[in-house]
Amino acid sequence: FEEVDCKSLMTKDTPSEGVLSAPFNAPVTTTTNMILMYNPEKVSDDAVPKTLSELAEPKWKGKVGIFNYLSKWSKWWLVLGKDKGKAAIQAIMKNGALQGSFSDLSNRFMIGEIWMAITQSNFFLAAQSKGAPAKGLALRDLVEASEGCAVVRKGAKHPNAAKLVAIYLASPAGSRFTLETAKYGNIHIPGNLDYDIVIEAKKQKIPVFFTSRDQKFIEFEESKMYQEWMKEVKLTFETL
């Protein structure tokens, strides 16, 4: 990628935290949070599970969807502790949960096959925009905030135009555009679900981790343990 001094180029109303410094200097243009999406017509606000362990309660048997991305679960294990994280998968799966990609879970949720799904905030907002009865909340175990960036590749024919696009998308105006058109929010700019989730999680002292900027996750992804854990996550899902 081209080396760009993004912070000096950002609009005045773009927060400085909206530039990711590692592993490269780039403006954050989209973000997501992991949340529990639920159907309020089937699950009341008072009864909705607040933790991973509650998703394994017998009354939710066969009504829960769980994502099966190896990389994400490996990082959750790093936060929760491997034993606790593995036990959570096992308990939820033994309770008849359906596993799949975010798209799979959204489709099954919208046709009423499942009442709840652990998914990304953008899939939740997309389900709402399509008229599905859906509410969402952050589980109390952890909040995983993921950031997407815009970078200028080396050899780009119009690097200045690319920089302008990146600067716009990282700004409050660009954030509103992205939210309206693609259902992605921005953790660093008020006025969207992702921002609200992080603020509320911090108030409630729920662990919040940023996989794209926390050094421990960057180092973890380069470790042998990361590769071993992903294999173990895969085996956990395959044997349940």
Coordinates of N, CA and C in Angstrom, one line a residue:
F1 N 0.8 -1.2 0.0 CA 0.0 0.0 0.0 C 0.9 1.2 0.0
E2 N 0.3 2.3 -0.5 CA 1.0 3.6 -0.5 C 1.0 4.1 0.9
E3 N 2.1 4.7 1.3 CA 2.2 5.4 2.6 C 1.5 6.7 2.6
V4 N 0.5 6.9 3.4 CA -0.3 8.1 3.3 C -0.4 8.7 4.8
D5 N -0.2 10.0 4.9 CA -0.3 10.6 6.2 C -1.8 10.9 6.4
C6 N -2.6 9.9 6.8 CA -4.0 10.1 6.8 C -4.5 11.1 7.9
K7 N -3.9 11.1 9.0 CA -4.4 12.0 10.1 C -4.3 13.5 9.7
S8 N -3.3 13.8 8.9 CA -3.2 15.2 8.5 C -4.2 15.6 7.4
L9 N -4.8 14.6 6.7 CA -5.7 14.8 5.6 C -7.2 14.7 6.1
M10 N -7.5 14.1 7.2 CA -8.8 13.9 7.6 C -9.6 15.3 7.8
T11 N -10.9 15.2 7.6 CA -11.7 16.4 7.8 C -11.7 16.8 9.3
K12 N -12.0 18.0 9.7 CA -11.9 18.5 11.1 C -12.8 17.7 12.0
D13 N -14.0 17.3 11.4 CA -15.0 16.6 12.3 C -14.8 15.1 12.3
T14 N -13.7 14.6 11.8 CA -13.4 13.2 11.8 C -12.5 12.9 13.1
P15 N -12.9 12.1 14.0 CA -12.1 11.8 15.2 C -10.8 11.2 14.9
S16 N -9.8 11.5 15.6 CA -8.4 11.0 15.4 C -8.4 9.5 15.5
E17 N -9.3 8.9 16.4 CA -9.3 7.5 16.6 C -9.8 6.7 15.3
G18 N -10.3 7.5 14.4 CA -10.8 6.9 13.2 C -9.8 6.6 12.1
V19 N -8.5 6.7 12.6 CA -7.4 6.3 11.7 C -6.6 5.2 12.4
L20 N -6.5 4.1 11.7 CA -5.9 2.9 12.2 C -4.4 3.0 11.9
S21 N -3.5 3.0 12.9 CA -2.1 3.2 12.7 C -1.4 1.9 12.5
A22 N -1.9 0.8 13.0 CA -1.2 -0.5 12.8 C -2.3 -1.6 12.3
P23 N -1.9 -2.4 11.4 CA -0.6 -2.6 10.8 C -0.2 -1.7 9.7
F24 N -1.1 -0.8 9.3 CA -0.8 0.3 8.3 C -1.6 1.5 8.7
N25 N -1.2 2.6 8.1 CA -1.8 3.9 8.4 C -3.0 4.1 7.5
A26 N -4.2 3.9 7.9 CA -5.4 4.0 7.1 C -6.6 4.4 7.8
P27 N -7.5 5.2 7.1 CA -8.8 5.6 7.8 C -9.8 4.5 7.9
V28 N -10.5 4.5 9.1 CA -11.5 3.5 9.3 C -12.8 4.0 8.6
T29 N -13.3 3.1 7.7 CA -14.5 3.5 6.9 C -15.8 2.7 7.3
T30 N -15.6 1.5 7.8 CA -16.7 0.7 8.2 C -16.4 -0.1 9.5
T31 N -17.3 -0.3 10.3 CA -17.1 -1.1 11.5 C -18.3 -2.1 11.8
T32 N -18.1 -3.1 12.5 CA -19.1 -4.0 12.9 C -18.9 -4.4 14.4
N33 N -20.0 -4.8 15.0 CA -19.9 -5.4 16.4 C -20.7 -6.7 16.3
M34 N -20.3 -7.6 17.2 CA -21.0 -8.9 17.3 C -22.1 -8.7 18.3
I35 N -23.3 -9.1 17.9 CA -24.5 -8.9 18.8 C -25.4 -10.2 18.7
L36 N -26.3 -10.3 19.6 CA -27.4 -11.3 19.6 C -28.6 -10.6 19.0
M37 N -29.0 -11.1 17.8 CA -30.2 -10.7 17.1 C -31.3 -11.6 17.6
Y38 N -32.5 -11.1 18.0 CA -33.6 -11.9 18.4 C -34.9 -11.4 17.9
N39 N -35.9 -12.3 17.8 CA -37.2 -12.0 17.4 C -38.1 -11.6 18.6
P40 N -38.5 -10.4 18.8 CA -39.2 -10.0 20.0 C -40.7 -10.6 20.0
E41 N -41.1 -11.1 18.9 CA -42.4 -11.7 18.8 C -42.4 -13.1 19.4
K42 N -41.1 -13.7 19.5 CA -40.9 -15.0 20.1 C -40.2 -15.0 21.4
V43 N -39.4 -14.0 21.6 CA -38.5 -13.9 22.8 C -38.8 -12.5 23.4
S44 N -39.3 -12.4 24.6 CA -39.5 -11.1 25.2 C -38.2 -10.5 25.6
D45 N -38.3 -9.2 25.8 CA -37.1 -8.4 26.2 C -36.6 -8.9 27.6
D46 N -37.5 -9.3 28.5 CA -37.1 -9.7 29.8 C -36.5 -11.1 29.8
A47 N -36.9 -11.9 28.8 CA -36.4 -13.3 28.8 C -35.2 -13.5 27.9
V48 N -34.9 -12.6 27.0 CA -33.8 -12.8 26.1 C -32.5 -13.1 26.8
P49 N -31.7 -14.1 26.3 CA -30.4 -14.4 26.9 C -29.5 -13.2 26.9
K50 N -28.7 -13.1 27.9 CA -27.7 -12.0 28.0 C -26.3 -12.5 27.9
T51 N -26.1 -13.8 28.0 CA -24.8 -14.4 28.0 C -24.7 -15.6 27.1
L52 N -23.6 -16.0 26.8 CA -23.4 -17.3 26.0 C -24.0 -18.5 26.7
S53 N -23.8 -18.6 28.0 CA -24.3 -19.7 28.7 C -25.8 -19.8 28.7
E54 N -26.5 -18.7 28.7 CA -28.0 -18.6 28.7 C -28.5 -19.2 27.4
L55 N -27.7 -19.1 26.3 CA -28.2 -19.6 25.0 C -28.3 -21.1 25.1
A56 N -27.7 -21.7 26.0 CA -27.7 -23.2 26.1 C -28.9 -23.7 27.0
E57 N -29.7 -22.8 27.5 CA -30.8 -23.2 28.4 C -31.8 -24.1 27.6
P58 N -32.4 -25.1 28.1 CA -33.3 -26.0 27.4 C -34.5 -25.3 26.7
K59 N -35.0 -24.2 27.2 CA -36.1 -23.6 26.6 C -35.8 -23.0 25.2
W60 N -34.5 -22.8 24.9 CA -34.1 -22.3 23.6 C -33.6 -23.4 22.7
K61 N -33.9 -24.6 23.0 CA -33.4 -25.8 22.2 C -33.9 -25.7 20.8
G62 N -32.9 -25.7 19.9 CA -33.2 -25.6 18.4 C -33.6 -24.3 17.9
K63 N -33.6 -23.2 18.8 CA -34.1 -21.9 18.4 C -32.9 -20.9 18.2
V64 N -31.7 -21.4 18.3 CA -30.5 -20.5 18.3 C -29.6 -20.7 17.1
G65 N -29.1 -19.7 16.5 CA -28.1 -19.8 15.4 C -26.7 -19.3 15.9
I66 N -25.7 -20.1 15.6 CA -24.3 -19.7 16.1 C -23.4 -19.7 14.9
F67 N -22.6 -18.6 14.7 CA -21.7 -18.6 13.6 C -20.5 -19.6 13.8
N68 N -19.9 -20.1 12.7 CA -18.9 -21.1 12.9 C -17.6 -20.6 12.2
Y69 N -17.3 -19.3 12.3 CA -16.0 -18.8 11.7 C -14.9 -19.2 12.7
L70 N -13.9 -19.9 12.2 CA -12.8 -20.4 13.0 C -12.0 -19.2 13.6
S71 N -11.7 -18.2 12.8 CA -10.9 -17.1 13.2 C -11.5 -16.4 14.3
K72 N -12.8 -16.1 14.2 CA -13.5 -15.3 15.2 C -13.6 -16.0 16.6
W73 N -13.9 -17.3 16.5 CA -14.0 -18.1 17.8 C -12.6 -18.2 18.4
S74 N -11.6 -18.3 17.6 CA -10.2 -18.4 18.2 C -9.9 -17.1 19.0
K75 N -10.3 -16.0 18.5 CA -10.1 -14.7 19.2 C -11.0 -14.6 20.4
W76 N -12.2 -15.1 20.3 CA -13.1 -15.1 21.5 C -12.5 -16.0 22.6
W77 N -11.9 -17.1 22.2 CA -11.2 -18.0 23.2 C -10.1 -17.2 23.9
L78 N -9.4 -16.4 23.1 CA -8.3 -15.6 23.7 C -8.8 -14.6 24.8
V79 N -10.0 -14.1 24.6 CA -10.6 -13.2 25.6 C -11.3 -13.9 26.7
L80 N -12.1 -14.9 26.4 CA -12.8 -15.6 27.4 C -12.0 -16.6 28.2
G81 N -10.9 -17.1 27.6 CA -10.2 -18.3 28.1 C -10.6 -19.5 27.2
K82 N -9.6 -20.2 26.8 CA -9.9 -21.3 25.9 C -11.0 -22.3 26.4
D83 N -10.8 -22.7 27.7 CA -11.7 -23.7 28.2 C -13.2 -23.2 28.3
K84 N -13.3 -21.9 28.7 CA -14.7 -21.3 28.8 C -15.3 -21.2 27.4
G85 N -14.4 -20.7 26.5 CA -14.9 -20.5 25.1 C -15.3 -21.8 24.4
K86 N -14.5 -22.8 24.6 CA -14.9 -24.1 24.0 C -16.1 -24.7 24.7
A87 N -16.3 -24.6 26.0 CA -17.4 -25.1 26.7 C -18.7 -24.4 26.2
A88 N -18.6 -23.1 25.9 CA -19.7 -22.3 25.4 C -20.2 -22.9 24.1
I89 N -19.3 -23.1 23.2 CA -19.7 -23.7 21.9 C -20.4 -25.1 22.1
Q90 N -19.7 -25.9 22.9 CA -20.3 -27.2 23.1 C -21.7 -27.2 23.7
A91 N -21.9 -26.4 24.7 CA -23.2 -26.3 25.4 C -24.3 -25.8 24.4
I92 N -24.0 -24.7 23.7 CA -24.9 -24.2 22.7 C -25.3 -25.2 21.6
M93 N -24.3 -25.9 21.1 CA -24.5 -26.8 20.0 C -25.3 -28.0 20.5
K94 N -25.0 -28.5 21.7 CA -25.7 -29.6 22.3 C -27.1 -29.3 22.6
N95 N -27.4 -28.0 22.6 CA -28.8 -27.6 22.8 C -29.6 -27.4 21.5
G96 N -29.0 -28.0 20.4 CA -29.7 -28.1 19.1 C -29.5 -26.8 18.3
A97 N -28.5 -26.0 18.6 CA -28.3 -24.8 17.8 C -27.9 -25.1 16.3
L98 N -28.2 -24.2 15.4 CA -27.8 -24.4 14.0 C -26.6 -23.5 13.8
Q99 N -25.6 -24.1 13.1 CA -24.4 -23.3 12.9 C -24.3 -22.9 11.4
G100 N -23.6 -21.9 11.1 CA -23.5 -21.4 9.7 C -22.8 -20.1 9.6
S101 N -22.8 -19.6 8.4 CA -22.2 -18.2 8.1 C -23.3 -17.2 8.6
F102 N -22.9 -15.9 8.6 CA -23.8 -14.9 9.0 C -25.0 -14.8 8.0
S103 N -24.7 -15.0 6.7 CA -25.8 -15.0 5.7 C -26.7 -16.2 6.0
D104 N -26.2 -17.4 6.2 CA -27.0 -18.5 6.5 C -28.0 -18.2 7.7
L105 N -27.4 -17.7 8.8 CA -28.1 -17.5 10.0 C -29.2 -16.4 9.8
S106 N -28.9 -15.4 9.0 CA -29.9 -14.3 8.7 C -31.0 -14.9 7.9
N107 N -30.8 -15.7 6.9 CA -31.8 -16.3 6.1 C -32.7 -17.2 7.0
R108 N -32.1 -18.0 7.9 CA -32.9 -18.9 8.7 C -33.7 -18.1 9.8
F109 N -33.1 -17.0 10.2 CA -33.8 -16.1 11.1 C -35.1 -15.4 10.5
M110 N -34.9 -15.0 9.3 CA -35.9 -14.2 8.6 C -37.1 -15.1 8.2
I111 N -36.9 -16.4 8.0 CA -38.0 -17.3 7.7 C -38.6 -18.0 8.9
G112 N -38.0 -17.6 10.1 CA -38.6 -18.1 11.3 C -38.1 -19.4 11.8
E113 N -37.1 -19.9 11.1 CA -36.5 -21.2 11.5 C -35.8 -21.2 12.9
I114 N -35.2 -20.0 13.2 CA -34.6 -19.8 14.5 C -35.1 -18.5 15.0
W115 N -35.0 -18.3 16.3 CA -35.5 -17.1 17.0 C -34.4 -16.1 17.4
M116 N -33.2 -16.7 17.4 CA -32.0 -15.8 17.8 C -30.8 -16.3 17.0
A117 N -29.9 -15.3 16.9 CA -28.6 -15.6 16.2 C -27.5 -14.7 16.6
I118 N -26.3 -15.3 16.9 CA -25.2 -14.4 17.2 C -24.6 -14.0 15.8
T119 N -24.6 -12.7 15.6 CA -24.3 -12.2 14.2 C -23.6 -10.9 14.3
Q120 N -23.3 -10.3 13.1 CA -22.7 -9.0 13.1 C -23.8 -7.9 13.0
S121 N -23.5 -6.8 13.5 CA -24.5 -5.7 13.5 C -25.0 -5.3 12.1
N122 N -24.2 -5.4 11.1 CA -24.7 -5.0 9.7 C -25.7 -6.0 9.2
F123 N -25.6 -7.3 9.6 CA -26.6 -8.3 9.2 C -27.9 -8.1 10.0
F124 N -27.8 -7.6 11.2 CA -28.9 -7.3 12.0 C -29.7 -6.1 11.4
L125 N -29.0 -5.1 11.0 CA -29.6 -3.9 10.4 C -30.2 -4.2 9.1
A126 N -29.5 -5.1 8.3 CA -30.1 -5.5 7.0 C -31.4 -6.3 7.2
A127 N -31.5 -7.1 8.3 CA -32.7 -7.9 8.5 C -33.8 -6.9 8.9
Q128 N -33.5 -5.9 9.7 CA -34.5 -4.9 10.1 C -35.0 -4.2 8.9
S129 N -34.1 -3.8 8.0 CA -34.5 -3.0 6.8 C -35.4 -3.8 5.9
K130 N -35.3 -5.1 6.0 CA -36.2 -6.0 5.1 C -37.5 -6.3 5.8
G131 N -37.7 -5.7 6.9 CA -39.0 -5.8 7.6 C -39.1 -7.0 8.6
A132 N -38.0 -7.6 8.9 CA -38.0 -8.8 9.8 C -38.2 -8.2 11.2
P133 N -39.0 -8.9 12.1 CA -39.1 -8.4 13.5 C -37.7 -8.8 14.2
A134 N -36.9 -7.8 14.4 CA -35.6 -8.0 15.0 C -35.2 -7.0 16.0
K135 N -34.7 -7.4 17.1 CA -34.0 -6.5 18.1 C -32.6 -7.1 18.3
G136 N -31.7 -6.3 18.8 CA -30.4 -6.7 19.1 C -29.8 -6.2 20.4
L137 N -28.9 -7.0 20.9 CA -28.2 -6.6 22.2 C -26.8 -7.2 22.2
A138 N -25.9 -6.5 22.9 CA -24.5 -7.0 23.1 C -24.5 -8.0 24.2
L139 N -24.0 -9.2 24.0 CA -23.8 -10.2 25.1 C -22.9 -9.6 26.1
R140 N -23.1 -10.0 27.4 CA -22.3 -9.5 28.5 C -20.9 -10.2 28.6
D141 N -20.7 -11.2 27.8 CA -19.4 -11.9 27.8 C -18.3 -11.0 27.2
L142 N -18.6 -10.4 26.1 CA -17.6 -9.6 25.4 C -18.3 -8.8 24.3
V143 N -17.6 -7.8 23.8 CA -18.0 -7.1 22.6 C -16.8 -7.0 21.7
E144 N -16.9 -7.6 20.5 CA -15.9 -7.6 19.5 C -16.1 -6.5 18.5
A145 N -15.3 -5.6 18.4 CA -15.4 -4.5 17.4 C -14.4 -4.7 16.3
S146 N -14.9 -4.8 15.1 CA -14.0 -4.9 13.9 C -14.1 -3.7 13.1
E147 N -12.9 -3.3 12.5 CA -12.8 -2.1 11.7 C -12.3 -2.5 10.3
G148 N -13.0 -1.8 9.4 CA -12.6 -2.0 8.0 C -12.0 -0.6 7.5
C149 N -10.9 -0.7 6.7 CA -10.2 0.5 6.3 C -10.1 0.7 4.8
A150 N -9.9 1.9 4.4 CA -9.6 2.1 2.9 C -8.2 2.5 2.8
V151 N -7.5 1.8 1.9 CA -6.1 2.1 1.6 C -5.9 2.4 0.1
V152 N -4.7 3.0 -0.2 CA -4.4 3.3 -1.6 C -3.3 2.3 -2.0
R153 N -3.6 1.5 -3.0 CA -2.7 0.5 -3.4 C -1.5 1.1 -4.2
K154 N -0.4 0.5 -4.2 CA 0.8 1.0 -4.9 C 0.5 0.9 -6.4
G155 N 0.8 1.9 -7.2 CA 0.6 1.9 -8.6 C -0.7 2.3 -9.0
A156 N -1.6 2.8 -8.1 CA -2.9 3.3 -8.5 C -2.8 4.4 -9.5
K157 N -3.7 4.4 -10.5 CA -3.6 5.4 -11.6 C -4.0 6.8 -11.1
H158 N -4.9 6.8 -10.1 CA -5.4 8.1 -9.5 C -5.4 8.1 -8.0
P159 N -4.1 8.1 -7.5 CA -4.0 8.0 -6.0 C -4.7 9.1 -5.2
N160 N -4.6 10.3 -5.8 CA -5.3 11.4 -5.1 C -6.8 11.3 -5.0
A161 N -7.4 10.8 -6.1 CA -8.8 10.5 -6.1 C -9.1 9.4 -5.0
A162 N -8.3 8.4 -5.0 CA -8.5 7.3 -4.0 C -8.4 7.9 -2.6
K163 N -7.5 8.8 -2.3 CA -7.3 9.4 -1.0 C -8.6 10.2 -0.6
L164 N -9.2 10.9 -1.6 CA -10.4 11.7 -1.4 C -11.5 10.8 -1.0
V165 N -11.7 9.7 -1.7 CA -12.7 8.7 -1.4 C -12.6 8.2 0.1
A166 N -11.4 7.8 0.4 CA -11.1 7.3 1.8 C -11.4 8.3 2.8
I167 N -11.0 9.6 2.6 CA -11.2 10.7 3.5 C -12.7 10.9 3.7
Y168 N -13.4 10.9 2.6 CA -14.9 11.1 2.7 C -15.6 10.0 3.5
L169 N -15.2 8.7 3.2 CA -15.9 7.6 3.8 C -15.6 7.5 5.3
A170 N -14.5 8.0 5.7 CA -14.1 8.0 7.2 C -14.7 9.2 7.9
S171 N -15.3 10.2 7.2 CA -15.9 11.3 7.8 C -17.3 11.1 8.3
P172 N -17.9 11.9 9.1 CA -19.3 11.8 9.6 C -20.2 11.7 8.4
A173 N -20.0 12.5 7.4 CA -20.9 12.5 6.2 C -20.8 11.2 5.5
G174 N -19.6 10.7 5.3 CA -19.3 9.4 4.7 C -19.9 8.2 5.5
S175 N -19.8 8.4 6.8 CA -20.4 7.3 7.7 C -21.9 7.2 7.6
R176 N -22.5 8.4 7.4 CA -24.0 8.3 7.2 C -24.4 7.7 5.9
F177 N -23.6 8.0 4.9 CA -23.8 7.4 3.5 C -23.6 5.9 3.6
T178 N -22.6 5.4 4.2 CA -22.3 4.0 4.3 C -23.4 3.3 5.1
L179 N -23.9 3.9 6.2 CA -24.9 3.3 7.0 C -26.2 3.2 6.2
E180 N -26.6 4.2 5.5 CA -27.8 4.2 4.7 C -27.7 3.2 3.5
T181 N -26.6 3.1 2.9 CA -26.5 2.3 1.7 C -26.1 0.8 1.9
A182 N -25.3 0.6 2.9 CA -24.7 -0.7 3.1 C -24.9 -1.3 4.5
K183 N -25.6 -0.5 5.4 CA -25.9 -0.9 6.8 C -24.7 -1.2 7.7
Y184 N -23.6 -0.5 7.3 CA -22.4 -0.6 8.2 C -22.3 0.7 8.9
G185 N -22.0 0.6 10.2 CA -21.8 1.8 11.1 C -20.3 2.2 11.2
N186 N -20.1 3.1 12.2 CA -18.7 3.5 12.5 C -18.6 3.7 14.0
I187 N -17.8 2.9 14.6 CA -17.6 2.9 16.1 C -17.2 4.3 16.6
H188 N -16.5 5.0 15.8 CA -15.8 6.2 16.2 C -16.7 7.5 16.0
I189 N -17.8 7.3 15.3 CA -18.7 8.5 15.0 C -20.1 8.3 15.6
P190 N -20.6 9.2 16.4 CA -22.0 9.0 17.0 C -23.0 8.9 15.9
G191 N -24.2 8.3 16.3 CA -25.3 8.3 15.4 C -25.6 7.0 14.7
N192 N -25.0 5.9 15.2 CA -25.2 4.6 14.6 C -25.1 3.5 15.7
L193 N -25.6 2.3 15.4 CA -25.7 1.2 16.3 C -24.3 0.8 16.9
D194 N -23.3 0.7 16.0 CA -22.0 0.3 16.5 C -21.4 1.2 17.5
Y195 N -21.5 2.5 17.3 CA -21.0 3.5 18.3 C -21.8 3.3 19.6
D196 N -23.1 3.1 19.5 CA -23.9 3.0 20.8 C -23.5 1.7 21.5
I197 N -23.3 0.6 20.8 CA -22.9 -0.6 21.4 C -21.7 -0.5 22.3
V198 N -20.7 0.1 21.7 CA -19.4 0.2 22.4 C -19.5 1.2 23.6
I199 N -20.2 2.3 23.5 CA -20.4 3.2 24.6 C -21.1 2.5 25.7
E200 N -22.2 1.8 25.4 CA -23.0 1.1 26.4 C -22.2 0.0 27.1
A201 N -21.4 -0.8 26.3 CA -20.6 -1.8 26.8 C -19.6 -1.3 27.8
K202 N -19.0 -0.2 27.5 CA -18.0 0.4 28.4 C -18.6 0.8 29.7
K203 N -19.9 1.4 29.6 CA -20.6 1.8 30.8 C -20.9 0.6 31.7
Q204 N -21.2 -0.6 31.1 CA -21.5 -1.8 31.8 C -20.3 -2.6 32.2
K205 N -19.1 -2.1 31.8 CA -17.9 -2.8 32.0 C -17.8 -4.2 31.3
I206 N -18.4 -4.2 30.2 CA -18.3 -5.4 29.3 C -17.0 -5.3 28.6
P207 N -16.2 -6.4 28.5 CA -14.9 -6.3 27.8 C -15.1 -6.0 26.3
V208 N -14.4 -4.9 25.9 CA -14.5 -4.5 24.5 C -13.1 -4.7 23.9
F209 N -13.0 -5.5 22.8 CA -11.7 -5.6 22.1 C -11.8 -5.3 20.6
F210 N -10.7 -4.7 20.2 CA -10.6 -4.3 18.8 C -9.6 -5.2 18.1
T211 N -10.1 -6.1 17.3 CA -9.2 -7.1 16.7 C -8.2 -6.5 15.7
S212 N -8.5 -5.4 15.1 CA -7.7 -4.8 14.1 C -6.6 -3.9 14.6
R213 N -6.7 -3.5 15.9 CA -5.7 -2.6 16.4 C -5.0 -3.0 17.7
D214 N -5.6 -3.9 18.4 CA -5.0 -4.4 19.7 C -3.8 -5.3 19.3
Q215 N -2.6 -5.0 19.9 CA -1.4 -5.7 19.5 C -1.5 -7.1 19.9
K216 N -2.2 -7.5 20.9 CA -2.2 -8.9 21.3 C -2.9 -9.8 20.2
F217 N -3.9 -9.2 19.5 CA -4.5 -9.9 18.5 C -3.7 -10.0 17.2
I218 N -2.9 -8.9 16.9 CA -2.0 -8.9 15.8 C -1.0 -10.0 16.0
E219 N -0.4 -10.1 17.2 CA 0.6 -11.1 17.5 C 0.0 -12.5 17.5
F220 N -1.2 -12.6 18.0 CA -1.9 -13.9 18.1 C -2.1 -14.5 16.7
E221 N -2.5 -13.6 15.7 CA -2.7 -14.1 14.4 C -1.5 -14.6 13.7
E222 N -0.3 -14.2 14.2 CA 1.0 -14.7 13.6 C 1.6 -15.8 14.4
S223 N 0.8 -16.3 15.4 CA 1.4 -17.4 16.2 C 1.0 -18.8 15.8
K224 N 1.7 -19.8 16.2 CA 1.4 -21.2 16.0 C 0.1 -21.5 16.8
M225 N -0.1 -21.0 17.9 CA -1.2 -21.3 18.8 C -2.5 -20.9 18.0
Y226 N -2.5 -19.8 17.3 CA -3.7 -19.4 16.5 C -4.1 -20.5 15.5
Q227 N -3.1 -21.0 14.8 CA -3.4 -22.1 13.8 C -3.9 -23.3 14.5
E228 N -3.4 -23.6 15.7 CA -3.8 -24.8 16.4 C -5.2 -24.7 16.9
W229 N -5.5 -23.5 17.5 CA -6.8 -23.2 18.0 C -7.9 -23.2 16.9
M230 N -7.6 -22.7 15.7 CA -8.6 -22.8 14.7 C -8.9 -24.2 14.3
K231 N -7.9 -25.1 14.3 CA -8.2 -26.5 14.0 C -9.1 -27.1 15.1
E232 N -8.8 -26.7 16.4 CA -9.6 -27.2 17.5 C -11.0 -26.7 17.4
V233 N -11.2 -25.4 17.0 CA -12.6 -24.9 16.9 C -13.3 -25.7 15.8
K234 N -12.6 -25.9 14.7 CA -13.2 -26.7 13.6 C -13.7 -28.1 14.1
L235 N -12.8 -28.7 14.8 CA -13.1 -30.1 15.3 C -14.3 -30.0 16.3
T236 N -14.4 -29.0 17.1 CA -15.4 -28.8 18.1 C -16.8 -28.7 17.4
F237 N -16.9 -28.0 16.3 CA -18.1 -27.9 15.6 C -18.5 -29.2 14.8
E238 N -17.4 -29.8 14.3 CA -17.7 -31.0 13.5 C -18.1 -32.2 14.3
T239 N -17.8 -32.2 15.6 CA -18.1 -33.4 16.5 C -19.4 -33.2 17.3
L240 N -20.1 -32.1 17.0 CA -21.3 -31.8 17.8 C -22.5 -31.7 16.9

